[in-house]
Tab-separated table of N, CA and C in Angstrom:
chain	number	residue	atom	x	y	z
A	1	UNK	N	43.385	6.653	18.878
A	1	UNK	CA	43.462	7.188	20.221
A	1	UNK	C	44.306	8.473	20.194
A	2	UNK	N	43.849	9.307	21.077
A	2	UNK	CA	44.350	11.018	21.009
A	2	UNK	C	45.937	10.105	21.431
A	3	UNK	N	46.753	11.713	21.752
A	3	UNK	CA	47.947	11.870	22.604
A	3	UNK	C	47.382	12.216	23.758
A	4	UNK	N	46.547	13.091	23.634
A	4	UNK	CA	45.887	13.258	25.476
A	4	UNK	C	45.557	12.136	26.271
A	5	UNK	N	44.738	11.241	25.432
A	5	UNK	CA	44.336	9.710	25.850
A	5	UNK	C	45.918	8.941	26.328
A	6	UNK	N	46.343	8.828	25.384
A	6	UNK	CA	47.739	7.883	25.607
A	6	UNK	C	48.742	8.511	26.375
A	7	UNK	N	48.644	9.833	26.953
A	7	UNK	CA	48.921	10.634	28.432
A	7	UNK	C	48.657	9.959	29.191
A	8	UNK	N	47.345	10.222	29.756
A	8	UNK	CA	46.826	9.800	30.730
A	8	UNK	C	47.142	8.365	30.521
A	9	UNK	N	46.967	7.081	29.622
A	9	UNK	CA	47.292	5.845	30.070
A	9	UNK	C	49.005	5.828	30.498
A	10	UNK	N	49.706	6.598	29.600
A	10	UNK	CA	51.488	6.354	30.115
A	10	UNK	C	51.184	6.512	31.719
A	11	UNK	N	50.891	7.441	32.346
A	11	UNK	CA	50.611	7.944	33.277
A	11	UNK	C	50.246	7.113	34.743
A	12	UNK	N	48.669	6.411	33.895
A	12	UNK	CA	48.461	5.431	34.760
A	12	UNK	C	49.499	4.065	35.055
A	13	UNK	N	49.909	3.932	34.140
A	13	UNK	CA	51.451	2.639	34.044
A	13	UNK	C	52.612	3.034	34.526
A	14	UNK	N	53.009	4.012	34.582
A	14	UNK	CA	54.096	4.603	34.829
A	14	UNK	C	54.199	4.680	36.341
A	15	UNK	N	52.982	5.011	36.927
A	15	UNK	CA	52.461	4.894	38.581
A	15	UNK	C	52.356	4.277	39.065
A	16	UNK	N	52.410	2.500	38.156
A	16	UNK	CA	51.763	1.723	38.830
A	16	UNK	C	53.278	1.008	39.684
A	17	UNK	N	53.376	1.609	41.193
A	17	UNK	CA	55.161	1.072	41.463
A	17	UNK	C	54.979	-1.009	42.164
A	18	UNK	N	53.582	-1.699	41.849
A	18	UNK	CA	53.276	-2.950	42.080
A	18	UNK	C	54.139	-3.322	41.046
A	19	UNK	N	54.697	-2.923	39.987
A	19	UNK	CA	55.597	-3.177	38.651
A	19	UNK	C	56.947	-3.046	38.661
A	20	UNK	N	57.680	-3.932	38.374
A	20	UNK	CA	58.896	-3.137	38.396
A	20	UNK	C	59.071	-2.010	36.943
A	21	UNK	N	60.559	-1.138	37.253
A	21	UNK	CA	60.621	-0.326	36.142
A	21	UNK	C	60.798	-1.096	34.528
A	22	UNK	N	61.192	-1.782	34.707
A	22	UNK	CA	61.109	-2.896	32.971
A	22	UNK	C	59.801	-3.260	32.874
A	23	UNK	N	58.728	-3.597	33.730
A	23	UNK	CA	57.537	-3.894	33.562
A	23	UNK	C	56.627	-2.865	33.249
A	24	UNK	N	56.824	-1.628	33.554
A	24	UNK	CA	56.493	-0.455	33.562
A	24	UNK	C	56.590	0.062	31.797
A	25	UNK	N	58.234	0.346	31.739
A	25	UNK	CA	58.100	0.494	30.381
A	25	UNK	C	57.760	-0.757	29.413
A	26	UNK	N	58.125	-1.921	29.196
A	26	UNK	CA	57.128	-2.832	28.357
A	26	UNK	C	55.825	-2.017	28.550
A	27	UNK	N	55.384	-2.314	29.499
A	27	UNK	CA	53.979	-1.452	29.028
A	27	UNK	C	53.944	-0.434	28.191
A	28	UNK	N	54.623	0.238	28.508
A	28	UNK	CA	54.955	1.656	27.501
A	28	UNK	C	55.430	1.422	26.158
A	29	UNK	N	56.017	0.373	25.775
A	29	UNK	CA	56.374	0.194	24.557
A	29	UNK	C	55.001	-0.482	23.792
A	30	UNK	N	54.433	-1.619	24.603
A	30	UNK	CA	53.257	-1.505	23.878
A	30	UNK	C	52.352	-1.113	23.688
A	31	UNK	N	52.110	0.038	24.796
A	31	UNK	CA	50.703	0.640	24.656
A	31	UNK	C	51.066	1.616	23.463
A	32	UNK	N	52.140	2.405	23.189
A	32	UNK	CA	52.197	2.879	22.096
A	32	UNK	C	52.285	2.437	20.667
A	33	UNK	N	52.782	0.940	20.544
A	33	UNK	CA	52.951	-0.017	19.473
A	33	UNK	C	51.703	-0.028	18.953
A	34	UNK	N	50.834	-0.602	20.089
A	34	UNK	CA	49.343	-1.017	19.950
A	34	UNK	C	48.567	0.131	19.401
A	35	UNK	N	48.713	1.389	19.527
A	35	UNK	CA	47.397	2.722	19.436
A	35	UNK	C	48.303	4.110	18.748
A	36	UNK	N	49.401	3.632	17.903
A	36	UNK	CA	49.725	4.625	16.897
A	36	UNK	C	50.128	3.814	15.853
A	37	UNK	N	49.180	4.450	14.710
A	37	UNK	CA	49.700	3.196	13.481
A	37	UNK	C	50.705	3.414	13.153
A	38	UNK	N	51.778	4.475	13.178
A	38	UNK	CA	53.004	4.291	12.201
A	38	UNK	C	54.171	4.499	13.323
A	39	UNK	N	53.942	3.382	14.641
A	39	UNK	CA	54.769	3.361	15.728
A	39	UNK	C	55.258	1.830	15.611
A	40	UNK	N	56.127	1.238	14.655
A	40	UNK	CA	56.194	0.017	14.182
A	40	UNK	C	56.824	-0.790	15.275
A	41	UNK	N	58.345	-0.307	15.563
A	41	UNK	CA	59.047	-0.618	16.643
A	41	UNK	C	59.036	0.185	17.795
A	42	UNK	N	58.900	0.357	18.991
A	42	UNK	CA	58.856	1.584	20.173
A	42	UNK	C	59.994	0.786	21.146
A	43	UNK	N	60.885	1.232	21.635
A	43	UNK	CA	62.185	0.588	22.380
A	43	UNK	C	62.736	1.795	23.086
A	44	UNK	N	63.454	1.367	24.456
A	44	UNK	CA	64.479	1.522	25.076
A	44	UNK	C	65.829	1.641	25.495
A	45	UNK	N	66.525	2.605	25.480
A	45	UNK	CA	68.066	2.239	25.254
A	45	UNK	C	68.495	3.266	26.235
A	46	UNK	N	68.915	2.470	26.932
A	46	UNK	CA	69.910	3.072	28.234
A	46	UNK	C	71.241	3.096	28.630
A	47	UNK	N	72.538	4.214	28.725
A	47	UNK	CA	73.445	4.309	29.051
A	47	UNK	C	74.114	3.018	29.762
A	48	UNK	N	74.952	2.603	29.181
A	48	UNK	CA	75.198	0.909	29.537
A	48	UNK	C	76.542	0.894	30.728
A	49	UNK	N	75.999	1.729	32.188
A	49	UNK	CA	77.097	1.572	32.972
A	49	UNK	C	78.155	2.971	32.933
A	50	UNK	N	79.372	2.940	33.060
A	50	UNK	CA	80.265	4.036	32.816
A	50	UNK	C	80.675	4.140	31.350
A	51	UNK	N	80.158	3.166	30.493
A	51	UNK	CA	80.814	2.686	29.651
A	51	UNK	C	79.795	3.847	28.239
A	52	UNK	N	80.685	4.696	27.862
A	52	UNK	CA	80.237	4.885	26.558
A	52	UNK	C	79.502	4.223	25.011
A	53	UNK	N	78.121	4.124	25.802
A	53	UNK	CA	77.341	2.738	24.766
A	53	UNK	C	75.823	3.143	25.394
A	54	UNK	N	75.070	2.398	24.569
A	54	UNK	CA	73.689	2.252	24.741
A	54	UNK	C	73.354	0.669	24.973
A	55	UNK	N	72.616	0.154	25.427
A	55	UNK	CA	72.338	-1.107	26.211
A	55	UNK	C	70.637	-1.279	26.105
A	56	UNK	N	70.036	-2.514	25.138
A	56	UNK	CA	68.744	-2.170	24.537
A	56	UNK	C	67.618	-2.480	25.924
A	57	UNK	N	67.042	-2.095	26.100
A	57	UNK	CA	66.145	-2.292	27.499
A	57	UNK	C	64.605	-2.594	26.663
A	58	UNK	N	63.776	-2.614	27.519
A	58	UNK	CA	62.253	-3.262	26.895
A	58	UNK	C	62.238	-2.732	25.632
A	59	UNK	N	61.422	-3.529	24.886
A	59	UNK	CA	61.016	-3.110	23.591
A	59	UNK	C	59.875	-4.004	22.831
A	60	UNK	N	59.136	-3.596	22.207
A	60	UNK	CA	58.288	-4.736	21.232
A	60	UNK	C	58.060	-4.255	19.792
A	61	UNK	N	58.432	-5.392	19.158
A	61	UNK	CA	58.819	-4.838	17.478
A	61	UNK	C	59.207	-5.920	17.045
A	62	UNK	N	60.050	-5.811	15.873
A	62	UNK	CA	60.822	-7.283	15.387
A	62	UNK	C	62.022	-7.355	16.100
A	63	UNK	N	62.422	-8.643	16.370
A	63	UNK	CA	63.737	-8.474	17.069
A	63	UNK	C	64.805	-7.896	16.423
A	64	UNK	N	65.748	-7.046	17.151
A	64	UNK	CA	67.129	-6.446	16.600
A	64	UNK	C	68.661	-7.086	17.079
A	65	UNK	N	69.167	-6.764	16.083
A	65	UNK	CA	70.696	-7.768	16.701
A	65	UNK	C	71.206	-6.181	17.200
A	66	UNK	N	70.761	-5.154	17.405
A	66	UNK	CA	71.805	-4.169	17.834
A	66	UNK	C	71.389	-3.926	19.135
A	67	UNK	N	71.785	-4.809	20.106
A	67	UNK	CA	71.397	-4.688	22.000
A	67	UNK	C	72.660	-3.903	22.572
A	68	UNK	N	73.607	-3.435	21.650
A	68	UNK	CA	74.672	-2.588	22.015
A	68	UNK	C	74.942	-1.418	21.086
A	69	UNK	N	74.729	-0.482	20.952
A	69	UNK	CA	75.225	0.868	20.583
A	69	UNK	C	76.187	1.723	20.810
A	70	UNK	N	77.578	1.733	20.540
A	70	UNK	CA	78.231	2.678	20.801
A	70	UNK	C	77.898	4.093	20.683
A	71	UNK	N	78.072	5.265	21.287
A	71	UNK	CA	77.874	6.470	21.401
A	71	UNK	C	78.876	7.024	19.805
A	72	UNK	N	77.432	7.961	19.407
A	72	UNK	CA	77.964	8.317	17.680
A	72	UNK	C	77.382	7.953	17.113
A	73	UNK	N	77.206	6.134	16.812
A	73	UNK	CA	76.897	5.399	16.174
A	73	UNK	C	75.485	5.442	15.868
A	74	UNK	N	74.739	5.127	14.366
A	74	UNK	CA	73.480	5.667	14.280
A	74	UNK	C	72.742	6.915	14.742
A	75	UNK	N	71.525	6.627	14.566
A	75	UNK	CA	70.670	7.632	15.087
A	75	UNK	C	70.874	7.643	16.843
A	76	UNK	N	70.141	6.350	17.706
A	76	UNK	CA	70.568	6.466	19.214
A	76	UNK	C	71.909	7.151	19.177
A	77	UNK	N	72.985	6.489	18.781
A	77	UNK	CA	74.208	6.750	19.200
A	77	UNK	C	74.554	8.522	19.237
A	78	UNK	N	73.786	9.129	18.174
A	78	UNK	CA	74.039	10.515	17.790
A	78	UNK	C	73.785	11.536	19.132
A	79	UNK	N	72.213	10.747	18.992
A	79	UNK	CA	71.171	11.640	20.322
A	79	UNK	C	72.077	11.369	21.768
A	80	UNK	N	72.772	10.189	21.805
A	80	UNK	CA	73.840	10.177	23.209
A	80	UNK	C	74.512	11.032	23.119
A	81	UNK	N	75.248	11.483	22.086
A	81	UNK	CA	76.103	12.540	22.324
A	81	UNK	C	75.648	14.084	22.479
A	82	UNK	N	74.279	14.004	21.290
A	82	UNK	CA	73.653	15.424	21.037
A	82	UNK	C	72.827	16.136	22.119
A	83	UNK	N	72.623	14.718	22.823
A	83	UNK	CA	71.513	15.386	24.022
A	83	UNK	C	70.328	15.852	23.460
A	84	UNK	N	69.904	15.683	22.162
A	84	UNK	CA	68.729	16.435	21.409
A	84	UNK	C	68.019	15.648	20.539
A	85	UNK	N	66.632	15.873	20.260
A	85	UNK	CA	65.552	14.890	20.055
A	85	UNK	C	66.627	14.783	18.434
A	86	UNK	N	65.634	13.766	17.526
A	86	UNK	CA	66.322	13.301	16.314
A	86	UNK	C	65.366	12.805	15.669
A	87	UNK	N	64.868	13.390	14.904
A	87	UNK	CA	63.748	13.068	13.842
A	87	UNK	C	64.022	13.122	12.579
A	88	UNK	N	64.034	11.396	11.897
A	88	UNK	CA	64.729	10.928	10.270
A	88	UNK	C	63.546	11.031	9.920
A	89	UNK	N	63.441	11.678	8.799
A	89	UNK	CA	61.945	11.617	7.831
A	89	UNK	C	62.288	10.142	6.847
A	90	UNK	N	63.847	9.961	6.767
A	90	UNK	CA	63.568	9.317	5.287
A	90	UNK	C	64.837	8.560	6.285
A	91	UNK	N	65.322	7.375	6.786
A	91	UNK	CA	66.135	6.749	6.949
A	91	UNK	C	67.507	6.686	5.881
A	92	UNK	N	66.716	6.666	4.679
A	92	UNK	CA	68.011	6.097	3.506
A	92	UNK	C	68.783	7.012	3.134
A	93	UNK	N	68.547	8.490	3.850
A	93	UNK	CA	68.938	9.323	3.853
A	93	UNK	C	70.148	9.975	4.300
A	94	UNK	N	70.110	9.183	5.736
A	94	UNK	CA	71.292	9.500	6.309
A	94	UNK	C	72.379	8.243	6.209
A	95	UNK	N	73.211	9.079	6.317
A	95	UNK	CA	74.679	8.757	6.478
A	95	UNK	C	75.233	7.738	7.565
A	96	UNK	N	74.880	8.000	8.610
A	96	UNK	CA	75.165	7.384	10.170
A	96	UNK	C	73.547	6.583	10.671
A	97	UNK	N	73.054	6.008	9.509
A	97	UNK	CA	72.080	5.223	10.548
A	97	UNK	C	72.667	3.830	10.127
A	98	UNK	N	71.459	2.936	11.137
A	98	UNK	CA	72.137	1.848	11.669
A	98	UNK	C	70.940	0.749	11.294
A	99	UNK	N	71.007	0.502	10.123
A	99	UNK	CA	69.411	-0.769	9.204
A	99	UNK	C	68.971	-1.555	10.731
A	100	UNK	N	67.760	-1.994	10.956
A	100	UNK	CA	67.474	-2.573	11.856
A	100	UNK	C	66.426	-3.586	10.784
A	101	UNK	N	65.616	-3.045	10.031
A	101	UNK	CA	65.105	-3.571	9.115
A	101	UNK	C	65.078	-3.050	7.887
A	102	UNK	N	64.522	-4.220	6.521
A	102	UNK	CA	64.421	-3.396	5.402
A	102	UNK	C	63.339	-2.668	4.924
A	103	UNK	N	62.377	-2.855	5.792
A	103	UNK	CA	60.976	-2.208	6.086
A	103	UNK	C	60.872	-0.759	6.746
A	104	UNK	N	61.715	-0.082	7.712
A	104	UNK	CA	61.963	0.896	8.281
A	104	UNK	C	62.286	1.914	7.236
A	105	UNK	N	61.258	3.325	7.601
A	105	UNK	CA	61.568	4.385	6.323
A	105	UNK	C	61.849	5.391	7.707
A	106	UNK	N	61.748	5.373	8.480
A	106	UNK	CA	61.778	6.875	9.317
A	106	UNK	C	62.425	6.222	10.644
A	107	UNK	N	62.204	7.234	11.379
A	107	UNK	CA	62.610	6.890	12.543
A	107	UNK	C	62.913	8.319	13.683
A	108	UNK	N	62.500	8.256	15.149
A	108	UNK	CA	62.618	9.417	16.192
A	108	UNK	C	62.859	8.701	16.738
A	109	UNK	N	63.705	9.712	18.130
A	109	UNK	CA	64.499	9.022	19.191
A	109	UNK	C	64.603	10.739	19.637
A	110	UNK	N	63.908	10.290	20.942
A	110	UNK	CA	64.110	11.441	22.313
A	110	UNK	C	64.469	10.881	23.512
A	111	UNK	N	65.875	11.465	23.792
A	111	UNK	CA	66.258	11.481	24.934
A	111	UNK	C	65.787	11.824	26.477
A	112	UNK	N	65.751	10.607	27.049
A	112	UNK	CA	65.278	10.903	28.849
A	112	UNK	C	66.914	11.396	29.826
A	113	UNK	N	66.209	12.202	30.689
A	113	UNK	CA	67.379	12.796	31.420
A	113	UNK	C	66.883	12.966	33.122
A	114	UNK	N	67.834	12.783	33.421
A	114	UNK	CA	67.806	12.679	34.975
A	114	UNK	C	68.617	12.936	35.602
A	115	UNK	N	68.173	14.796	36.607
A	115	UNK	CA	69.262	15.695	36.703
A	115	UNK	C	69.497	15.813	35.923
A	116	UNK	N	69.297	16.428	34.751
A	116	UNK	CA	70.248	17.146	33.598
A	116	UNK	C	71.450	15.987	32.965
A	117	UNK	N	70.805	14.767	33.293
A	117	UNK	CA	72.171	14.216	32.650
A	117	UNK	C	70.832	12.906	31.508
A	118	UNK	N	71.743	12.621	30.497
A	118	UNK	CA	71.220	11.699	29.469
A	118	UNK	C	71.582	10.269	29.868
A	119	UNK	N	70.345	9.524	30.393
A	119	UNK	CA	70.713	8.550	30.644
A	119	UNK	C	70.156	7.622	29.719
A	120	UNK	N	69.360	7.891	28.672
A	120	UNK	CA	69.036	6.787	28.208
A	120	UNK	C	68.046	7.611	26.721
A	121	UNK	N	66.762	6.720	26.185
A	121	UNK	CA	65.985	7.258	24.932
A	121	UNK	C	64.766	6.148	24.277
A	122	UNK	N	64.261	6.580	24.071
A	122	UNK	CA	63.027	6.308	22.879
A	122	UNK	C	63.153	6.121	21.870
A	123	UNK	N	63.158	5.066	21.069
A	123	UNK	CA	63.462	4.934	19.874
A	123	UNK	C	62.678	4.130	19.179
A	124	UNK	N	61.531	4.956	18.272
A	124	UNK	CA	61.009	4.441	17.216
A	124	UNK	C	60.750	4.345	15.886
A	125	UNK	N	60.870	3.242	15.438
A	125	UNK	CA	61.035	3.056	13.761
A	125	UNK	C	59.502	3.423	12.957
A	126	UNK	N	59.274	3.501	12.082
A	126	UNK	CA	58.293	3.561	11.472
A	126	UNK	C	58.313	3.107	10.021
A	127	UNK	N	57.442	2.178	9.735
A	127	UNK	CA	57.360	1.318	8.219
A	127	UNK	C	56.735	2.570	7.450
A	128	UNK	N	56.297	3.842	7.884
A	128	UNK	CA	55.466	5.126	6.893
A	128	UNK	C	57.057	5.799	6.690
A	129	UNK	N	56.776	6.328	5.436
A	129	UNK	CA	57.694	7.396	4.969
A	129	UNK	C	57.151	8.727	5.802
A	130	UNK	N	58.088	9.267	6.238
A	130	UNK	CA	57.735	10.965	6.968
A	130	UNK	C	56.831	10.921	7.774
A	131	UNK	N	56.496	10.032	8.873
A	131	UNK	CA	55.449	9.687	10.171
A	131	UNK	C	55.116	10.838	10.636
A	132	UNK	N	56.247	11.325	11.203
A	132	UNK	CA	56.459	12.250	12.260
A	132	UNK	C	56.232	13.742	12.523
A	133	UNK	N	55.846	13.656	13.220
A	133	UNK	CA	54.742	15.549	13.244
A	133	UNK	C	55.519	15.540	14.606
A	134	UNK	N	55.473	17.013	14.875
A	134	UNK	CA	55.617	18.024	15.941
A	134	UNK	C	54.949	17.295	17.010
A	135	UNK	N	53.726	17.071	16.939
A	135	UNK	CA	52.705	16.440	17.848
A	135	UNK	C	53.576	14.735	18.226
A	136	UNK	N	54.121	14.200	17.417
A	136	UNK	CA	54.528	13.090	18.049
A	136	UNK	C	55.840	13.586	18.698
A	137	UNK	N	56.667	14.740	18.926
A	137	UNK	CA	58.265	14.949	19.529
A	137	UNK	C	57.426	15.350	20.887
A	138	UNK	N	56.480	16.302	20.627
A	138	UNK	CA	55.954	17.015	21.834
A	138	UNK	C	55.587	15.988	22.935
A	139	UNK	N	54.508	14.517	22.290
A	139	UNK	CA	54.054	13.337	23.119
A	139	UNK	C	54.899	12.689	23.991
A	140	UNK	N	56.309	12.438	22.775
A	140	UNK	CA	56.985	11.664	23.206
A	140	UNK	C	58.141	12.258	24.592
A	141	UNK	N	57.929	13.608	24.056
A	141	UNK	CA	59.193	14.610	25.097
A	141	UNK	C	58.304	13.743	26.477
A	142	UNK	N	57.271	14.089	26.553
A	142	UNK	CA	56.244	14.078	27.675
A	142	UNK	C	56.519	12.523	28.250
A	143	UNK	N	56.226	11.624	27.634
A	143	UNK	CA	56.908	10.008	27.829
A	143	UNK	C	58.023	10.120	28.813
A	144	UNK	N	59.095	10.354	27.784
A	144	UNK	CA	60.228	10.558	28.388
A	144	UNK	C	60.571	11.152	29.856
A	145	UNK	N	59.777	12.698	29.779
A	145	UNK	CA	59.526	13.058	31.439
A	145	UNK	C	59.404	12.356	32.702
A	146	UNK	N	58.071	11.942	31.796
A	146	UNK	CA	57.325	10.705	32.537
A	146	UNK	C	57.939	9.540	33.334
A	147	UNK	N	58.640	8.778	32.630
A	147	UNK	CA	60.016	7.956	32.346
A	147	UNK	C	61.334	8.247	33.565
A	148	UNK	N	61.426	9.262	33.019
A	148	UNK	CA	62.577	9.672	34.362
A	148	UNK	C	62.206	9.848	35.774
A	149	UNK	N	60.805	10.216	35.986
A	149	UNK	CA	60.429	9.783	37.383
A	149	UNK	C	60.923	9.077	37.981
A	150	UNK	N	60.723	7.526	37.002
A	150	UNK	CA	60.829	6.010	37.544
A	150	UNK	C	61.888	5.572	37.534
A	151	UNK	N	63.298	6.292	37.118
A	151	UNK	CA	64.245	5.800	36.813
A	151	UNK	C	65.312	5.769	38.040
């Protein structure tokens, strides 16, 4: 399935306000799980309160013990502070990531904002070495947009 295609479906889900917003994104986590092969895990992580942290919100993947993120910490934790997308070609690479599995070679995470402020992000793993193209930051920026509507 294109990115144009999986536009228009975020789109249609994202609209649908008979949903609440957690029902909304689950959808979103799996419609992308489901129709990009090297979208292994697709998840949610939202500013947890006043509190300097990330707080794991919908997701479908293998389960993770990390439902709390301090700001810094890993890849999410980085993009909280950086305000800026984050694309790992090679996980084992860096320094500051955070194992979720031993299967995970990559990994992106783009930040959603509302008003100019970072409230939360996208975060997906990928079992492919080097997934990630231009075309998936550009999709996902668009998600994210999308996303903050409803927020």
């Amino acid at each position: 399935m294109t990115f144009d295609t999986l536009k228009l479906q975020a789109e249609t889900i994202l609209s649908n306000t008979e949903k609440t917003v957690n029902q909304r994104l689950m959808q979103i986590c799996e419609l992308l799980e489901a129709n990009i092969e090297h979208y292994n895990w697709v998840g949610f992580y939202f500013k947890n309160g006043d509190k300097n942290e990330l707080k794991l919100g919908p997701y479908v993947g293998e389960p993770t013990d990390h439902t709390i993120i301090p700001f810094g910490k890993g890849i999410c934790g980085q993009v909280a502070l950086s305000n800026k997308n984050f694309v790992v070609p090679d996980v084992a690479a860096q320094d500051n990531y955070i194992a979720c599995s031993i299967t995970v070679k990559a990994e992106i995470v783009i930040p959603i904002f509302v008003n100019g402020e970072n409230i939360g992000q996208i975060d997906i793993d990928s079992n492919t070495p080097d997934p990630f193209t231009e075309a998936d930051e550009r999709f996902l920026e668009f998600v994210c947009e999308k996303v903050s509507e409803i927020i």
